[in-house]
Short mmCIF file of C-alpha atoms in Angstrom, two decimals:
data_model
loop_
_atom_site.label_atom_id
_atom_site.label_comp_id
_atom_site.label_asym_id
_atom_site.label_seq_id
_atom_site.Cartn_x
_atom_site.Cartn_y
_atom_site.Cartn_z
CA UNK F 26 32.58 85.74 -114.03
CA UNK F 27 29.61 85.80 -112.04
CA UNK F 28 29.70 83.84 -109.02
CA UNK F 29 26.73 84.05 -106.60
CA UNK F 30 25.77 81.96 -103.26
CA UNK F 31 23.01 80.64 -100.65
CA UNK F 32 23.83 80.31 -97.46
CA UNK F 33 21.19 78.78 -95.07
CA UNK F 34 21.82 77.98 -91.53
CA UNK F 35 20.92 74.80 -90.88
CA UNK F 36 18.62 75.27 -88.10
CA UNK F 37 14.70 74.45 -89.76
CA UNK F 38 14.16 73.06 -93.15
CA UNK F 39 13.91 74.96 -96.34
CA UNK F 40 11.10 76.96 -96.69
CA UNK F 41 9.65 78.90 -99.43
CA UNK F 42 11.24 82.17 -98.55
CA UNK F 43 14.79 80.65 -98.65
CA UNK F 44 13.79 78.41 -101.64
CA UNK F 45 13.37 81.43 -103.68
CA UNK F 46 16.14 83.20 -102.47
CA UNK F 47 18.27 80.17 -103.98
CA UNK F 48 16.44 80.16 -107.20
CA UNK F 49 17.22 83.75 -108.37
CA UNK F 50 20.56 83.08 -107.17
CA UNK F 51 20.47 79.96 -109.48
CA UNK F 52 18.51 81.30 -112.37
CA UNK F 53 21.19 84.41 -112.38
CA UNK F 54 24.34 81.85 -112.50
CA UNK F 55 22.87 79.88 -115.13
CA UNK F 56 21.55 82.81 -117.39
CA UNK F 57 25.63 84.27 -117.22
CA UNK F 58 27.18 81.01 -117.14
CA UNK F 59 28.56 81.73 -113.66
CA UNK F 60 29.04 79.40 -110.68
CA UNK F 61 25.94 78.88 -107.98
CA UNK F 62 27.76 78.32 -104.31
CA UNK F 63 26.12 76.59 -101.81
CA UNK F 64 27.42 77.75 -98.34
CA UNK F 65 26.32 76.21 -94.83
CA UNK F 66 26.39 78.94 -91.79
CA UNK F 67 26.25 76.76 -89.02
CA UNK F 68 27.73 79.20 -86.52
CA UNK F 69 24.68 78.57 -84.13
CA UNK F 70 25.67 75.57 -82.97
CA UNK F 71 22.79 75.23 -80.24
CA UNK F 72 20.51 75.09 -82.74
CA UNK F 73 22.47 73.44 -86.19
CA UNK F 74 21.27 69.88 -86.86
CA UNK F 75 22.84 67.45 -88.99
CA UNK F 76 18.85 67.09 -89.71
CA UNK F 77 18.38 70.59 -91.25
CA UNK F 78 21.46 70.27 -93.25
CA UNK F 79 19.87 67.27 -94.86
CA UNK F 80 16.63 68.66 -95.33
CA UNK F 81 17.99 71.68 -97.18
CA UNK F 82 20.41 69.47 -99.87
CA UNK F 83 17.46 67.55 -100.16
CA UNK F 84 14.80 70.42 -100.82
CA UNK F 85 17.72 71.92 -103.55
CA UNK F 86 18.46 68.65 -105.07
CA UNK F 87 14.55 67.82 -105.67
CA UNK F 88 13.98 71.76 -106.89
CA UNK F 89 16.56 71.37 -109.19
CA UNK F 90 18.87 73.77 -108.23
CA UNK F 91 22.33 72.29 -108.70
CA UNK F 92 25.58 73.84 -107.25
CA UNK F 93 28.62 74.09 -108.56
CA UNK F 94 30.77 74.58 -105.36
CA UNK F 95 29.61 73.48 -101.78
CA UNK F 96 28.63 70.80 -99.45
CA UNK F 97 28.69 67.31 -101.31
CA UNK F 98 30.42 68.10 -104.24
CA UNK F 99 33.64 70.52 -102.83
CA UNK F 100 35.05 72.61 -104.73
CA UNK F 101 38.30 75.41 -104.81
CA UNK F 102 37.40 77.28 -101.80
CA UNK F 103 36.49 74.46 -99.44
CA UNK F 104 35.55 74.17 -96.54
CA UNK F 105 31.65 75.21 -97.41
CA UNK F 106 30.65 75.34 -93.70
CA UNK F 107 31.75 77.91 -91.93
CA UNK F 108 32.53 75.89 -88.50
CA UNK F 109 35.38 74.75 -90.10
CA UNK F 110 36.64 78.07 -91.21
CA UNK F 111 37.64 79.78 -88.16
CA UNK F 112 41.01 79.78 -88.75
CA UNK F 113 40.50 81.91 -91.71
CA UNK F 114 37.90 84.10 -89.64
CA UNK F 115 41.13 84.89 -86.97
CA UNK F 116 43.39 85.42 -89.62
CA UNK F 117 41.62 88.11 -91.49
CA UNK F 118 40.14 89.66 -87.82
CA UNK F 119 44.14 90.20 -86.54
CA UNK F 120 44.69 91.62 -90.30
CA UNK F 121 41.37 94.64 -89.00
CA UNK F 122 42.84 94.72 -85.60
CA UNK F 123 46.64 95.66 -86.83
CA UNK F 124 45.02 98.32 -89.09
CA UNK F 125 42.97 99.84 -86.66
CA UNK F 126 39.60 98.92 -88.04
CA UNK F 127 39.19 96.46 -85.09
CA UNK F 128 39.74 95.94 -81.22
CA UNK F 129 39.67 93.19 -78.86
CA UNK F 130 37.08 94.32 -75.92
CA UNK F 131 36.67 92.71 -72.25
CA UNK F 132 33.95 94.20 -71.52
CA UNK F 133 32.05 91.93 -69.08
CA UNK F 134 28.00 91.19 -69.98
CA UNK F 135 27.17 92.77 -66.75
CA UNK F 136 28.68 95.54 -67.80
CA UNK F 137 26.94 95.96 -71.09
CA UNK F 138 23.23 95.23 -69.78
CA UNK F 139 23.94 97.91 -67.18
CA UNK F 140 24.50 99.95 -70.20
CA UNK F 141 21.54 98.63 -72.00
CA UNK F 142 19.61 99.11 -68.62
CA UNK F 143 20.31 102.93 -68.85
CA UNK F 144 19.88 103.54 -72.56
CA UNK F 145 16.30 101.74 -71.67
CA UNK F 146 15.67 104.48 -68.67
CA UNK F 147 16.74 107.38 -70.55
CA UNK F 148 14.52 105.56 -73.66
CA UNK F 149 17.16 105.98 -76.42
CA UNK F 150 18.47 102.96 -78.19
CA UNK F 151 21.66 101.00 -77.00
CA UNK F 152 25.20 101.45 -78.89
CA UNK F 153 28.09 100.52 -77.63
CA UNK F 154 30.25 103.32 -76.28
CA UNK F 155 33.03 102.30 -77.24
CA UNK F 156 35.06 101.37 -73.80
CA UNK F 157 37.72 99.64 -75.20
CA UNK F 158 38.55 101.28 -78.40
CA UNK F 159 41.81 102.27 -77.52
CA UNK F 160 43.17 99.54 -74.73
CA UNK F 161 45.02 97.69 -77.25
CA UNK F 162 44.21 94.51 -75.07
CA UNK F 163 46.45 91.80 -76.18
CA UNK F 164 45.83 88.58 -77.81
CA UNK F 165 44.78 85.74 -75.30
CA UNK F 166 43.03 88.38 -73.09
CA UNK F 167 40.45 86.21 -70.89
CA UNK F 168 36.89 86.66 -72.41
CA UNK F 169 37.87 89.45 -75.24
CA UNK F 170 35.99 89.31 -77.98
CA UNK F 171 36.82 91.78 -81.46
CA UNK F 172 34.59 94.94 -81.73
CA UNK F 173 34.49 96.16 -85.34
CA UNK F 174 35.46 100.03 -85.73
CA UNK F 175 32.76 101.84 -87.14
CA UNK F 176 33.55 105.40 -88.46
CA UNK F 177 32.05 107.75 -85.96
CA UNK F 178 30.89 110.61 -89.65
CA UNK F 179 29.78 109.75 -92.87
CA UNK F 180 27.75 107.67 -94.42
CA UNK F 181 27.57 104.94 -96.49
CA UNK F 182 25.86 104.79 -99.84
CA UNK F 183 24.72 101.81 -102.24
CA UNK F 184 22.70 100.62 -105.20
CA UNK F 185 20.55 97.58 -104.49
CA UNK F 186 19.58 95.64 -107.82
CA UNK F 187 15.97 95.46 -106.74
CA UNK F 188 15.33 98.48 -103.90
CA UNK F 189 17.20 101.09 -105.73
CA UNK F 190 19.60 103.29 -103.84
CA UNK F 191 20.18 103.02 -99.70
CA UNK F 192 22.08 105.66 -97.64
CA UNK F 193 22.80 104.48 -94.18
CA UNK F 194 24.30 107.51 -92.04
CA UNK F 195 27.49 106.10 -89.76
CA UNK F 196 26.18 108.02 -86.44
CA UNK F 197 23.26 105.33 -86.85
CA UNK F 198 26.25 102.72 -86.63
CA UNK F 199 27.99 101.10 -83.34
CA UNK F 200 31.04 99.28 -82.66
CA UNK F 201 29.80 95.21 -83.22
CA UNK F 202 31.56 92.36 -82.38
CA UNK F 203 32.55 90.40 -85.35
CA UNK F 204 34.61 87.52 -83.44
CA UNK F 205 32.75 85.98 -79.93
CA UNK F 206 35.72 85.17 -77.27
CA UNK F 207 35.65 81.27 -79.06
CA UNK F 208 36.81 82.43 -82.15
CA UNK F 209 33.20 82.30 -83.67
CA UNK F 210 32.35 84.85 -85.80
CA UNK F 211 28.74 86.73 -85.97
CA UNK F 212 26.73 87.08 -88.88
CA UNK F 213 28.11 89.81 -90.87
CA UNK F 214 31.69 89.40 -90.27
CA UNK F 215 31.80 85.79 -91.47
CA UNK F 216 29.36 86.56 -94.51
CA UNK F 217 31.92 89.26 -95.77
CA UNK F 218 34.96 87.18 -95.20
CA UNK F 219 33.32 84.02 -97.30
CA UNK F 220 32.33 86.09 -99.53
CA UNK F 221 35.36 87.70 -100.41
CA UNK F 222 37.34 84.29 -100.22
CA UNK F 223 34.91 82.54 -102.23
CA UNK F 224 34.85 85.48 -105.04
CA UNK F 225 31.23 86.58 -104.53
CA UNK F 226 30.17 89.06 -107.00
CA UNK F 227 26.58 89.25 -106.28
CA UNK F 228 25.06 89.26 -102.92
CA UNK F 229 21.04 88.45 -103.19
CA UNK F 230 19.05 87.63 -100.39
CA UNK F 231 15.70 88.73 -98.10
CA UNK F 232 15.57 91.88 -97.05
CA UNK F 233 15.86 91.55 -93.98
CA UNK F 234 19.51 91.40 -94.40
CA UNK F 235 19.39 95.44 -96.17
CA UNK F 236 20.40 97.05 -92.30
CA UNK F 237 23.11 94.57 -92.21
CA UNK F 238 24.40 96.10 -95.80
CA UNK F 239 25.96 99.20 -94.77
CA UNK F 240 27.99 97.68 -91.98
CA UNK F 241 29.46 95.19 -94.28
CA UNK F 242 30.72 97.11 -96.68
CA UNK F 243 32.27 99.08 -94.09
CA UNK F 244 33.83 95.61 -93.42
CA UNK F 245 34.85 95.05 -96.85
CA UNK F 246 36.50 98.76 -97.26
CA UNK F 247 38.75 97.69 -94.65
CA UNK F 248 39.49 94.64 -95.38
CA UNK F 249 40.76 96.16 -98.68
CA UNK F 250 38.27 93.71 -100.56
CA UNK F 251 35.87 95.05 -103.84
CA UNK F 252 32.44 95.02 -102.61
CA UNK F 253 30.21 93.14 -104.33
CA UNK F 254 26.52 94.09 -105.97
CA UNK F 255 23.89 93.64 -103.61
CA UNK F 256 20.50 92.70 -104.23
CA UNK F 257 17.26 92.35 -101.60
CA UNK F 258 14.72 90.40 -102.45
CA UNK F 259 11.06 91.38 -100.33
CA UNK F 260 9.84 88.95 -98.18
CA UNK F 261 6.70 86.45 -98.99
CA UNK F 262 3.88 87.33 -96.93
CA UNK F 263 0.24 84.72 -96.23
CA UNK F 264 -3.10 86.00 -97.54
CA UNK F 265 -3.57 87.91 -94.11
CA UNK F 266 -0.47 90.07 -95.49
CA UNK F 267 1.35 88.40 -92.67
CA UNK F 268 4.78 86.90 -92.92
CA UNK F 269 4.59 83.51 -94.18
CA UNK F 270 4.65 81.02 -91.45
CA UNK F 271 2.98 77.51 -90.66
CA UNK F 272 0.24 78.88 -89.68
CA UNK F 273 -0.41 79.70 -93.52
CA UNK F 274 0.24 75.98 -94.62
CA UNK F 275 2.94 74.18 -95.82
CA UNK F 276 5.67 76.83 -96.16
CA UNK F 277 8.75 73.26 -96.05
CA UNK F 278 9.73 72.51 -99.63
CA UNK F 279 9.75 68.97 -99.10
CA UNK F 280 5.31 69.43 -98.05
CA UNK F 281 5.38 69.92 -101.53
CA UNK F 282 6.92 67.00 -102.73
CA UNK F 283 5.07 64.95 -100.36
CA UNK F 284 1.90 66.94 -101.30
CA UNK F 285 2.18 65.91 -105.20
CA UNK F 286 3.66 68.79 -106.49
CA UNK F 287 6.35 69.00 -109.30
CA UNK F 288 9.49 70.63 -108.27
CA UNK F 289 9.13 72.13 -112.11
CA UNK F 290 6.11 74.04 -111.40
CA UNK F 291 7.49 74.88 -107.75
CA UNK F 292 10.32 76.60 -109.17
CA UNK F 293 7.90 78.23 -111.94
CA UNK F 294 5.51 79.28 -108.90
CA UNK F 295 7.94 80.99 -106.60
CA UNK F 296 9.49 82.39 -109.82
CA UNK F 297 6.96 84.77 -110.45
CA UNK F 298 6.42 85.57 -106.61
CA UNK F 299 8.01 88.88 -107.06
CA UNK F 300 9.55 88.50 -110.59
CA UNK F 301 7.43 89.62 -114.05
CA UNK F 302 7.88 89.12 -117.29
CA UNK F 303 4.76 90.44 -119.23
CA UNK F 304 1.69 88.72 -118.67
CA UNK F 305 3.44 85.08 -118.66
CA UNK F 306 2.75 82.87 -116.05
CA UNK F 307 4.04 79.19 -117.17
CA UNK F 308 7.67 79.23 -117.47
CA UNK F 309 9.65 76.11 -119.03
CA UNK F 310 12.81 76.29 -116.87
CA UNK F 311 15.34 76.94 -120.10
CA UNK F 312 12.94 79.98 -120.29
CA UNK F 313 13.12 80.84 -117.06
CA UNK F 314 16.74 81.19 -117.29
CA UNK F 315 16.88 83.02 -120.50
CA UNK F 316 14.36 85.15 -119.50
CA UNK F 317 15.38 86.56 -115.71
CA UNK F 318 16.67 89.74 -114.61
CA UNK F 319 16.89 92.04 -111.59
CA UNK F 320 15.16 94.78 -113.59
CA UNK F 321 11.84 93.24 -113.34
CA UNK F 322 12.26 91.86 -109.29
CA UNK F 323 9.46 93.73 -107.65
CA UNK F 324 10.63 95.56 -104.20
CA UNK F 325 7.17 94.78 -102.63
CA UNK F 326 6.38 91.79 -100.71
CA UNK F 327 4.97 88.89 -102.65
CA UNK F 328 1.49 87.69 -101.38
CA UNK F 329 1.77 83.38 -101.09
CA UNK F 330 -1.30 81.91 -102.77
CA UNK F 331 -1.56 78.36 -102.49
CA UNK F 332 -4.69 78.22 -105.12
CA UNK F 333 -2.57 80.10 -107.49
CA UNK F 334 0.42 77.34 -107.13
CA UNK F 335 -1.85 74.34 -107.80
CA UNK F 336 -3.01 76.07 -110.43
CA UNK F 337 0.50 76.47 -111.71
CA UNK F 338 1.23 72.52 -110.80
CA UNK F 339 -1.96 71.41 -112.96
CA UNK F 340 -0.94 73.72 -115.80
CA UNK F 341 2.37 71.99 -115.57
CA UNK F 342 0.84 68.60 -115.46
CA UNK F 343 -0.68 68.78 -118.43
CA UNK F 344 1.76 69.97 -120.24
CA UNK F 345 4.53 67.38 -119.31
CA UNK F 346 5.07 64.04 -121.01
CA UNK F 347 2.93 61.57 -119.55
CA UNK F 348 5.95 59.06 -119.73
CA UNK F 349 7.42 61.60 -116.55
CA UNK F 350 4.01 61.66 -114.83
CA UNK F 351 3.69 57.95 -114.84
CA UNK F 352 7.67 58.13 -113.42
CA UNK F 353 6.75 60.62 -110.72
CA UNK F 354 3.49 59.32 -109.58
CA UNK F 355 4.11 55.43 -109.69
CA UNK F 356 1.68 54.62 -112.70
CA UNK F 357 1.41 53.42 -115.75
CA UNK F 358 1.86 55.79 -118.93
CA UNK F 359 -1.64 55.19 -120.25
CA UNK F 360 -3.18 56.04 -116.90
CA UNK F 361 -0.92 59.38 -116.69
CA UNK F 362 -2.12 60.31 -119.74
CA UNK F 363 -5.89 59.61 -118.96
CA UNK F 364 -5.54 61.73 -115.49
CA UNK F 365 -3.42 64.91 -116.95
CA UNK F 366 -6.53 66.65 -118.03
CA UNK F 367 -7.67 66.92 -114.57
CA UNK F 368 -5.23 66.08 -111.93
CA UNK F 369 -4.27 69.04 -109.89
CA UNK F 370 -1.18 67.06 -108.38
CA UNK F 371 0.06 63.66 -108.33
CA UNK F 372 -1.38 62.49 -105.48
CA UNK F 373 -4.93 62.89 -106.95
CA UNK F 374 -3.10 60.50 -110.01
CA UNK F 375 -2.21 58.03 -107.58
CA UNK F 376 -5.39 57.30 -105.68
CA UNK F 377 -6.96 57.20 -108.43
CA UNK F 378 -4.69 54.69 -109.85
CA UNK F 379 -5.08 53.13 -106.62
CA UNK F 380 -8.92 53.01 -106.66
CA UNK F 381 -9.78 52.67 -110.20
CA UNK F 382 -6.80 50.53 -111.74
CA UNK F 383 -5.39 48.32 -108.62
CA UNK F 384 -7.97 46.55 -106.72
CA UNK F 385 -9.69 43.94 -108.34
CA UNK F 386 -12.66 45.32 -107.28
CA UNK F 387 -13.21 49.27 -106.44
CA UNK F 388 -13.91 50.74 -103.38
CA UNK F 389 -17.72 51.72 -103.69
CA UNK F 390 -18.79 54.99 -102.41
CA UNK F 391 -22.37 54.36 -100.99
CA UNK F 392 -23.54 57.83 -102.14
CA UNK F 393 -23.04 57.02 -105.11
CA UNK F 394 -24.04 53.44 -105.41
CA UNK F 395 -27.44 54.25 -103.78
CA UNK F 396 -28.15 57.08 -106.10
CA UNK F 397 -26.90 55.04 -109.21
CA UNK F 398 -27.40 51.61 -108.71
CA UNK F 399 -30.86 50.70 -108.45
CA UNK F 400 -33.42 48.52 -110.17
CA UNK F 401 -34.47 50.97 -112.40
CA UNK F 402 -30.87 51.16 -113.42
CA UNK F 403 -30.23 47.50 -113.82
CA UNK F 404 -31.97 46.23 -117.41
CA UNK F 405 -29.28 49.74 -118.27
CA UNK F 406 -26.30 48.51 -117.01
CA UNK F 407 -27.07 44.82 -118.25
CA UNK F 408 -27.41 46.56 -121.55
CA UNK F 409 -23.98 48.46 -121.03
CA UNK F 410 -22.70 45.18 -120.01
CA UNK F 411 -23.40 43.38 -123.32
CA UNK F 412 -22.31 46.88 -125.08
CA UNK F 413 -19.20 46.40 -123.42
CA UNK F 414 -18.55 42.64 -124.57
CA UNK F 415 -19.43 43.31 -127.48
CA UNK F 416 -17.51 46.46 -128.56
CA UNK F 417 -14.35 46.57 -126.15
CA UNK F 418 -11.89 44.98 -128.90
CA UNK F 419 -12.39 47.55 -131.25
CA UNK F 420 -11.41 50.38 -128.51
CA UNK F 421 -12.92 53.38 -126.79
CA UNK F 422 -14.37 54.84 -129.51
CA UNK F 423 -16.31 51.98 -130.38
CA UNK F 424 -17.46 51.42 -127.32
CA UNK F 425 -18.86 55.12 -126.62
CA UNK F 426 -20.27 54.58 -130.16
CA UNK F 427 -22.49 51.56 -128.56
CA UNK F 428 -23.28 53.53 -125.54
CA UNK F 429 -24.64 57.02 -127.18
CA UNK F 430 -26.76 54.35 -129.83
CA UNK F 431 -28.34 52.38 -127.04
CA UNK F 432 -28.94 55.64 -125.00
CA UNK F 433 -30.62 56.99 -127.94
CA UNK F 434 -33.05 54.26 -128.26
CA UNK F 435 -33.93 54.86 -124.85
CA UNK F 436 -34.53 58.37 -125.56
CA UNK F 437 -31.75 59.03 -122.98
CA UNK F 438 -28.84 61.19 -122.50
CA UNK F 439 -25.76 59.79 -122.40
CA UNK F 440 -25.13 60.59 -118.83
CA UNK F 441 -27.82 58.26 -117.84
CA UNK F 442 -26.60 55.21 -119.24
CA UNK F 443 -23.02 56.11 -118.27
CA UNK F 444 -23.19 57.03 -114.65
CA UNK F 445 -24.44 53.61 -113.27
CA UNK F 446 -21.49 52.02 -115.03
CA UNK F 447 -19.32 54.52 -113.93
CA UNK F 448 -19.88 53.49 -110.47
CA UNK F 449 -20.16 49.96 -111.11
CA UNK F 450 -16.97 50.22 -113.14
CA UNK F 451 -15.08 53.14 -110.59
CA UNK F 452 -16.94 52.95 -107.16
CA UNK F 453 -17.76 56.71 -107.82
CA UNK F 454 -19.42 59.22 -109.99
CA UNK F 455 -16.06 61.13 -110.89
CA UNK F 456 -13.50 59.97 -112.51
CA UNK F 457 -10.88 60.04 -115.79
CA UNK F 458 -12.47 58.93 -118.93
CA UNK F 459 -14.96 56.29 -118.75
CA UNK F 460 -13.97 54.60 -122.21
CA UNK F 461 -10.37 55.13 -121.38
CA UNK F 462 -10.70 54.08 -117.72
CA UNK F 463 -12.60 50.53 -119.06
CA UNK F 464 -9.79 49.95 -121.81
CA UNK F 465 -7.26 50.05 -119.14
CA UNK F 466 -8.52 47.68 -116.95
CA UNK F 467 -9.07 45.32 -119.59
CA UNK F 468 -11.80 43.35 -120.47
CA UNK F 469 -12.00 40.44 -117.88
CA UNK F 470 -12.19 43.06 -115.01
CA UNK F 471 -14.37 45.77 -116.29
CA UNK F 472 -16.92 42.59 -116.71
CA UNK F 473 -16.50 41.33 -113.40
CA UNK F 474 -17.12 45.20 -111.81
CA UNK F 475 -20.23 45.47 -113.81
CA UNK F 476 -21.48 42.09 -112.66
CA UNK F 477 -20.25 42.49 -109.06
CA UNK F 478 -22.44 45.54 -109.30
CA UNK F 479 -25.22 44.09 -110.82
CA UNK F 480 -25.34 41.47 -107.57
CA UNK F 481 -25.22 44.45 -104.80
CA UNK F 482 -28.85 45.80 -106.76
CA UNK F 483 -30.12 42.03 -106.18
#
């Protein structure tokens, strides 16, 4: 069974790098009807909010991306944070240390930057010589930490899903700590023990993790454990081929949601950042399940384009049931379906609805009024007006009918007659549907717009 995990610390909130690193993770469970672990490292206590924690399960829950096991709803392998796993983090560093693959090390800091100091002077980088290898310091020993035993020859050789083959030579390798003296464990000693308790069989996550590879399935080997498959995904990079950062915009999830987007066209977006699949570019979800693999991840990094995602997000607006648009943006079904066409996210739907629909009277933008309300457009818009009365029962159809015949026997375009009551009926010169946008406010109001505007040209 296929059983694959994300596991954020909770020290910022979820950004677009680690949103994506979930999704494949997610897409992969669903496709092989495997289980999708959430896992919290929260080892850095200094810096581990109960905040962050939030702000990730949030980000997930409004992506979509459901777990199976994990923080909220439990599971066999419990606890999901790894604070509250350090008993299991002991057990399985005294099972290293009476093989041999470990040692406990007192080594003082002083000691080591004097080291470091040195390696600095004679400009070669710092590994740890391996002082304590063979003291055999006993348990309870005042400030020991464990030091993993790394093999001194040899090297050590995998196949990465999206980066192909890596061969890391051992001599490149140093003796790490894995346990700190207060029983915490460091980053690639805890991921390997999780993993292994929690049945991992696929390992996907940024590259940056790719040096820490090698040294954990060193871990693994002597743990007696199967390593799992290992997959690195590239990292997402701004337009300045930078890594992606604030600087570049939003890069939180939750921006998005508070920006307008749909999570559905999130997901779709960050999807194809770094995953093909012929020339397709708007994914249903199903389909994005069905259709993803590690044989078309790209090992370069992805370039973030926010112009490309709200393309994506209006794509995905128009193509979604106005019933859900009206849902997500607070409006009415009718309106949804009169602002798909053109809405680029659902904010734009609900000021709109705010402006147009709400009030009883719009908010005017002077431009506009001064350029389209004037008294050469007034004997127009008292025409429109009595166009309006006169037609509005029998719908928008008939009352564009009305408009394009009276325009005509102006010898007008139709854009001349409409504009001044778009403003009079909108405030502005852009908007959904005229016809439409006059149905929906009914009758009673669209009246009382045209003849508040017809007072502001007096």
């Amino acid at each position: 069974m296929v059983r694959v995990r994300f596991a954020p610390s909770p020290t910022g909130y979820l950004h677009i790098g680690g949103a994506r690193t979930a999704l494949f993770n997610w897409l992969w469970a669903r496709k092989n009807k495997g289980a999708f672990v959430l896992r919290i490292e929260d080892t850095d206590q200094s810096r581990s909010t109960q905040q962050s924690e939030q702000a990730i399960i949030d980000g997930l829950k409004w992506l979509g991306l459901d777990w199976d096991e994990g923080p909220v709803v439990g599971g066999p392998h419990a606890p999901y944070f790894q604070m509250q796993r350090l008993a299991t983090y002991d057990r399985h560093a005294e099972f290293l240390i009476a093989q041999g693959k470990a040692y406990r090390c007192d080594c003082t800091k002083e000691e080591l930057d004097r080291l470091r100091e040195q390696a600095a002077r004679e400009k070669r980088g710092f590994k740890y010589p391996g002082i304590c290898r063979d003291k055999k310091l006993p348990r309870g020993t005042p400030g020991a930490v464990v030091r993993f035993r790394m093999p001194d020859e040899g090297a050590t050789t995998f196949k990465d899903l999206v980066k192909g083959e890596i061969t890391t030579q051992h001599k490149e390798l140093h003796d790490e700590v894995i346990l700190r003296s207060d029983g915490v464990p460091l980053y690639n000693f805890g991921a390997v023990v999780d993993d292994v308790e929690m049945e991992i069989t696929l390992v996907a996550r940024g590259d940056d993790h790719v040096v820490n590879t090698p040294r954990q399935i060193l871990m693994y080997q002597a743990l007696k454990y199967p390593i799992p498959q290992f997959a690195h995904l590239p990292m997402i990079l701004g337009a300045d081929k930078q890594r992606l950062s604030k600087r570049h915009g939003a890069v939180s999830v939750l921006q998005y949601r508070d920006d307008g987007y749909l999570p559905g066209a999130l997901v779709n977006y960050l999807a194809r950042l770094g995953w093909s699949h012929g020339d397709q570019e708007i994914f249903t979800i199903q389909e994005l399940i069905e259709d993803f693999d590690w044989e078309h991840v790209g090992a370069n990094a992805g370039v973030f384009n926010p112009q490309k995602l709200e393309w994506v997000n209006q794509q995905w607006i128009k193509r979604t049931p106005p019933a859900e648009i009206a849902k997500a943006a607070g409006v009415s079904p009718e309106f949804a379906a009169l602002m798909q066409e053109r809405a680029r996210n659902l904010n734009e739907i609900r000021e709109a609805y705010r402006a147009y629909i709400v009030p009883d009277l719009p908010a005017y933008d002077e431009k506009a009024v001064a350029k389209q309300l004037t008294k050469e457009t007034r004997p127009l818009l008292e025409e429109a007006r009595t166009a309006i009365d006169r037609t509005f029962e029998q719908g928008p159809q008939a009352m564009e009918h009305a408009f394009r015949a009276l325009a005509e026997q102006r010898g007008l375009g139709l854009g001349k007659l409409a504009q001044p009551v778009r403003v009079a009926v909108t405030g502005t010169t852009v908007s959904p549907p005229l016809f439409e946008t006059i149905a929906l406010l009914g009758k009673a109001r669209t009246l009382r717009r045209v003849d508040a505007a017809l007072e502001r040209i007096k």
